[in-house]
């Protein structure tokens, strides 16, 4: 779709949350929101689409709770 990495991440996070009418709880990391996020083992956010097809997800957090860490073990 000829988007930059920043545009694609914004589309998938803040804009996606607003499209689903969840922008008041999700889509950004700020006080009062659910703290749902995925953390990737990359040096720069622009590497995420470069490694398309490879799993570089280091941790998953939902509602502020660590669900999966880099070892693949559920917490």
Short mmCIF file of N, CA and C in Angstrom, two decimals:
data_model
loop_
_atom_site.label_atom_id
_atom_site.label_comp_id
_atom_site.label_asym_id
_atom_site.label_seq_id
_atom_site.Cartn_x
_atom_site.Cartn_y
_atom_site.Cartn_z
N UNK A 1 0.81 -1.19 0.00
CA UNK A 1 0.00 0.00 0.00
C UNK A 1 0.86 1.26 0.00
N UNK A 2 2.16 1.08 -0.17
CA UNK A 2 3.10 2.20 -0.27
C UNK A 2 3.09 3.09 0.96
N UNK A 3 2.97 2.47 2.15
CA UNK A 3 3.03 3.22 3.40
C UNK A 3 4.42 3.07 4.00
N UNK A 4 4.83 4.08 4.73
CA UNK A 4 6.08 3.96 5.48
C UNK A 4 5.82 3.03 6.67
N UNK A 5 6.89 2.61 7.33
CA UNK A 5 6.73 1.77 8.51
C UNK A 5 5.92 2.49 9.57
N UNK A 6 6.22 3.75 9.80
CA UNK A 6 5.48 4.52 10.81
C UNK A 6 4.00 4.60 10.46
N UNK A 7 3.68 4.81 9.19
CA UNK A 7 2.28 4.88 8.77
C UNK A 7 1.57 3.53 8.97
N UNK A 8 2.26 2.43 8.67
CA UNK A 8 1.66 1.10 8.84
C UNK A 8 1.42 0.79 10.32
N UNK A 9 2.37 1.14 11.17
CA UNK A 9 2.19 0.91 12.61
C UNK A 9 1.06 1.76 13.15
N UNK A 10 0.98 3.00 12.71
CA UNK A 10 -0.12 3.87 13.14
C UNK A 10 -1.47 3.33 12.67
N UNK A 11 -1.52 2.83 11.44
CA UNK A 11 -2.76 2.26 10.91
C UNK A 11 -3.20 1.04 11.72
N UNK A 12 -2.23 0.24 12.16
CA UNK A 12 -2.55 -0.98 12.89
C UNK A 12 -2.81 -0.76 14.37
N UNK A 13 -2.43 0.40 14.90
CA UNK A 13 -2.58 0.64 16.34
C UNK A 13 -3.64 1.71 16.60
N UNK A 14 -3.23 2.94 16.61
CA UNK A 14 -4.15 4.03 16.99
C UNK A 14 -5.33 4.15 16.02
N UNK A 15 -5.07 4.10 14.73
CA UNK A 15 -6.17 4.23 13.77
C UNK A 15 -7.08 3.01 13.79
N UNK A 16 -6.49 1.82 13.97
CA UNK A 16 -7.29 0.60 14.07
C UNK A 16 -8.19 0.63 15.29
N UNK A 17 -7.66 1.09 16.41
CA UNK A 17 -8.46 1.18 17.64
C UNK A 17 -9.63 2.14 17.44
N UNK A 18 -9.38 3.26 16.82
CA UNK A 18 -10.47 4.23 16.58
C UNK A 18 -11.49 3.67 15.59
N UNK A 19 -11.04 2.95 14.59
CA UNK A 19 -11.97 2.36 13.62
C UNK A 19 -12.91 1.36 14.30
N UNK A 20 -12.41 0.70 15.35
CA UNK A 20 -13.23 -0.25 16.10
C UNK A 20 -13.94 0.39 17.29
N UNK A 21 -13.85 1.71 17.36
CA UNK A 21 -14.44 2.49 18.46
C UNK A 21 -13.87 2.09 19.82
N UNK A 22 -12.57 1.77 19.85
CA UNK A 22 -11.88 1.40 21.08
C UNK A 22 -10.77 2.39 21.41
N UNK A 23 -10.74 3.51 20.73
CA UNK A 23 -9.67 4.48 20.90
C UNK A 23 -9.54 5.04 22.31
N UNK A 24 -10.59 4.97 23.10
CA UNK A 24 -10.52 5.46 24.47
C UNK A 24 -9.79 4.49 25.39
N UNK A 25 -9.62 3.21 24.96
CA UNK A 25 -8.97 2.18 25.79
C UNK A 25 -7.73 1.57 25.17
N UNK A 26 -7.62 1.63 23.84
CA UNK A 26 -6.55 0.91 23.14
C UNK A 26 -5.92 1.79 22.07
N UNK A 27 -4.82 1.31 21.50
CA UNK A 27 -4.21 1.96 20.35
C UNK A 27 -2.97 2.78 20.64
N UNK A 28 -2.82 3.25 21.88
CA UNK A 28 -1.63 3.99 22.28
C UNK A 28 -1.23 3.55 23.68
N UNK A 29 0.01 3.87 24.04
CA UNK A 29 0.50 3.56 25.38
C UNK A 29 0.46 4.84 26.19
N UNK A 30 -0.52 4.93 27.07
CA UNK A 30 -0.65 6.12 27.91
C UNK A 30 -1.48 5.77 29.14
N UNK A 31 -1.38 6.57 30.20
CA UNK A 31 -2.13 6.28 31.43
C UNK A 31 -3.62 6.14 31.16
N UNK A 32 -4.22 5.14 31.79
CA UNK A 32 -5.66 4.93 31.67
C UNK A 32 -6.05 3.97 30.57
N UNK A 33 -5.10 3.57 29.72
CA UNK A 33 -5.42 2.63 28.65
C UNK A 33 -4.99 1.22 29.05
N UNK A 34 -5.40 0.22 28.28
CA UNK A 34 -5.25 -1.18 28.65
C UNK A 34 -3.83 -1.73 28.66
N UNK A 35 -2.87 -1.07 28.08
CA UNK A 35 -1.48 -1.54 28.01
C UNK A 35 -1.37 -2.88 27.30
N UNK A 36 -1.98 -2.97 26.12
CA UNK A 36 -1.83 -4.13 25.24
C UNK A 36 -0.71 -3.80 24.26
N UNK A 37 0.30 -4.65 24.19
CA UNK A 37 1.39 -4.36 23.26
C UNK A 37 2.20 -5.61 22.95
N UNK A 38 2.89 -5.55 21.84
CA UNK A 38 3.86 -6.57 21.46
C UNK A 38 5.21 -5.88 21.36
N UNK A 39 6.24 -6.52 21.89
CA UNK A 39 7.59 -5.96 21.85
C UNK A 39 8.45 -6.85 20.97
N UNK A 40 9.20 -6.23 20.07
CA UNK A 40 9.98 -6.95 19.08
C UNK A 40 11.47 -6.80 19.34
N UNK A 41 12.21 -7.86 19.07
CA UNK A 41 13.65 -7.88 19.24
C UNK A 41 14.31 -7.36 17.96
N UNK A 42 14.24 -6.05 17.79
CA UNK A 42 14.86 -5.37 16.65
C UNK A 42 15.55 -4.11 17.16
N UNK A 43 16.52 -3.63 16.42
CA UNK A 43 17.24 -2.43 16.83
C UNK A 43 16.46 -1.15 16.53
N UNK A 44 15.58 -1.20 15.55
CA UNK A 44 14.85 -0.02 15.10
C UNK A 44 13.47 -0.47 14.64
N UNK A 45 12.44 0.30 14.93
CA UNK A 45 11.08 -0.10 14.56
C UNK A 45 10.93 -0.32 13.06
N UNK A 46 11.78 0.30 12.27
CA UNK A 46 11.69 0.13 10.81
C UNK A 46 12.13 -1.26 10.35
N UNK A 47 12.70 -2.05 11.25
CA UNK A 47 13.09 -3.42 10.91
C UNK A 47 11.91 -4.38 10.93
N UNK A 48 10.84 -4.04 11.59
CA UNK A 48 9.71 -4.96 11.74
C UNK A 48 9.21 -5.47 10.39
N UNK A 49 8.91 -4.63 9.40
CA UNK A 49 8.46 -5.18 8.11
C UNK A 49 9.59 -5.82 7.31
N UNK A 50 10.82 -5.45 7.59
CA UNK A 50 11.96 -6.05 6.88
C UNK A 50 12.03 -7.54 7.16
N UNK A 51 11.72 -7.94 8.37
CA UNK A 51 11.77 -9.34 8.78
C UNK A 51 10.41 -10.02 8.61
N UNK A 52 9.60 -9.57 7.66
CA UNK A 52 8.28 -10.14 7.42
C UNK A 52 8.40 -11.65 7.24
N UNK A 53 7.60 -12.39 7.96
CA UNK A 53 7.62 -13.85 7.89
C UNK A 53 8.47 -14.49 8.96
N UNK A 54 9.29 -13.71 9.65
CA UNK A 54 10.10 -14.22 10.77
C UNK A 54 9.52 -13.69 12.06
N UNK A 55 9.52 -14.50 13.09
CA UNK A 55 8.94 -14.09 14.37
C UNK A 55 10.02 -13.46 15.24
N UNK A 56 9.97 -12.16 15.38
CA UNK A 56 10.91 -11.44 16.24
C UNK A 56 10.20 -10.85 17.47
N UNK A 57 9.01 -11.37 17.74
CA UNK A 57 8.26 -10.91 18.90
C UNK A 57 8.95 -11.42 20.17
N UNK A 58 9.34 -10.50 21.02
CA UNK A 58 10.05 -10.85 22.25
C UNK A 58 9.11 -10.99 23.44
N UNK A 59 8.04 -10.22 23.45
CA UNK A 59 7.10 -10.29 24.57
C UNK A 59 5.74 -9.77 24.13
N UNK A 60 4.71 -10.29 24.78
CA UNK A 60 3.34 -9.84 24.55
C UNK A 60 2.77 -9.44 25.90
N UNK A 61 2.18 -8.25 25.96
CA UNK A 61 1.57 -7.74 27.18
C UNK A 61 0.11 -7.43 26.86
N UNK A 62 -0.80 -7.94 27.70
CA UNK A 62 -2.22 -7.61 27.56
C UNK A 62 -2.74 -7.14 28.90
N UNK A 63 -3.39 -6.00 28.87
CA UNK A 63 -3.94 -5.35 30.06
C UNK A 63 -2.87 -5.22 31.15
N UNK A 64 -1.64 -4.96 30.73
CA UNK A 64 -0.55 -4.74 31.66
C UNK A 64 0.10 -6.00 32.19
N UNK A 65 -0.36 -7.17 31.75
CA UNK A 65 0.19 -8.45 32.22
C UNK A 65 1.02 -9.11 31.13
N UNK A 66 2.22 -9.56 31.49
CA UNK A 66 3.10 -10.26 30.56
C UNK A 66 2.50 -11.62 30.26
N UNK A 67 2.17 -11.87 28.98
CA UNK A 67 1.58 -13.15 28.59
C UNK A 67 2.60 -14.10 28.00
N UNK A 68 3.58 -13.55 27.28
CA UNK A 68 4.55 -14.38 26.60
C UNK A 68 5.88 -13.64 26.62
N UNK A 69 6.94 -14.32 27.04
CA UNK A 69 8.25 -13.67 27.03
C UNK A 69 9.11 -14.26 25.92
N UNK A 70 10.35 -13.78 25.79
CA UNK A 70 11.21 -14.16 24.67
C UNK A 70 11.53 -15.65 24.63
N UNK A 71 11.43 -16.34 25.74
CA UNK A 71 11.70 -17.78 25.74
C UNK A 71 10.52 -18.57 25.22
N UNK A 72 9.41 -17.87 24.96
CA UNK A 72 8.21 -18.54 24.47
C UNK A 72 7.34 -19.10 25.58
N UNK A 73 7.74 -18.88 26.82
CA UNK A 73 6.98 -19.39 27.96
C UNK A 73 5.90 -18.41 28.37
N UNK A 74 4.73 -18.93 28.65
CA UNK A 74 3.64 -18.10 29.14
C UNK A 74 3.89 -17.76 30.59
N UNK A 75 3.56 -16.54 30.96
CA UNK A 75 3.74 -16.11 32.36
C UNK A 75 2.46 -16.27 33.13
#
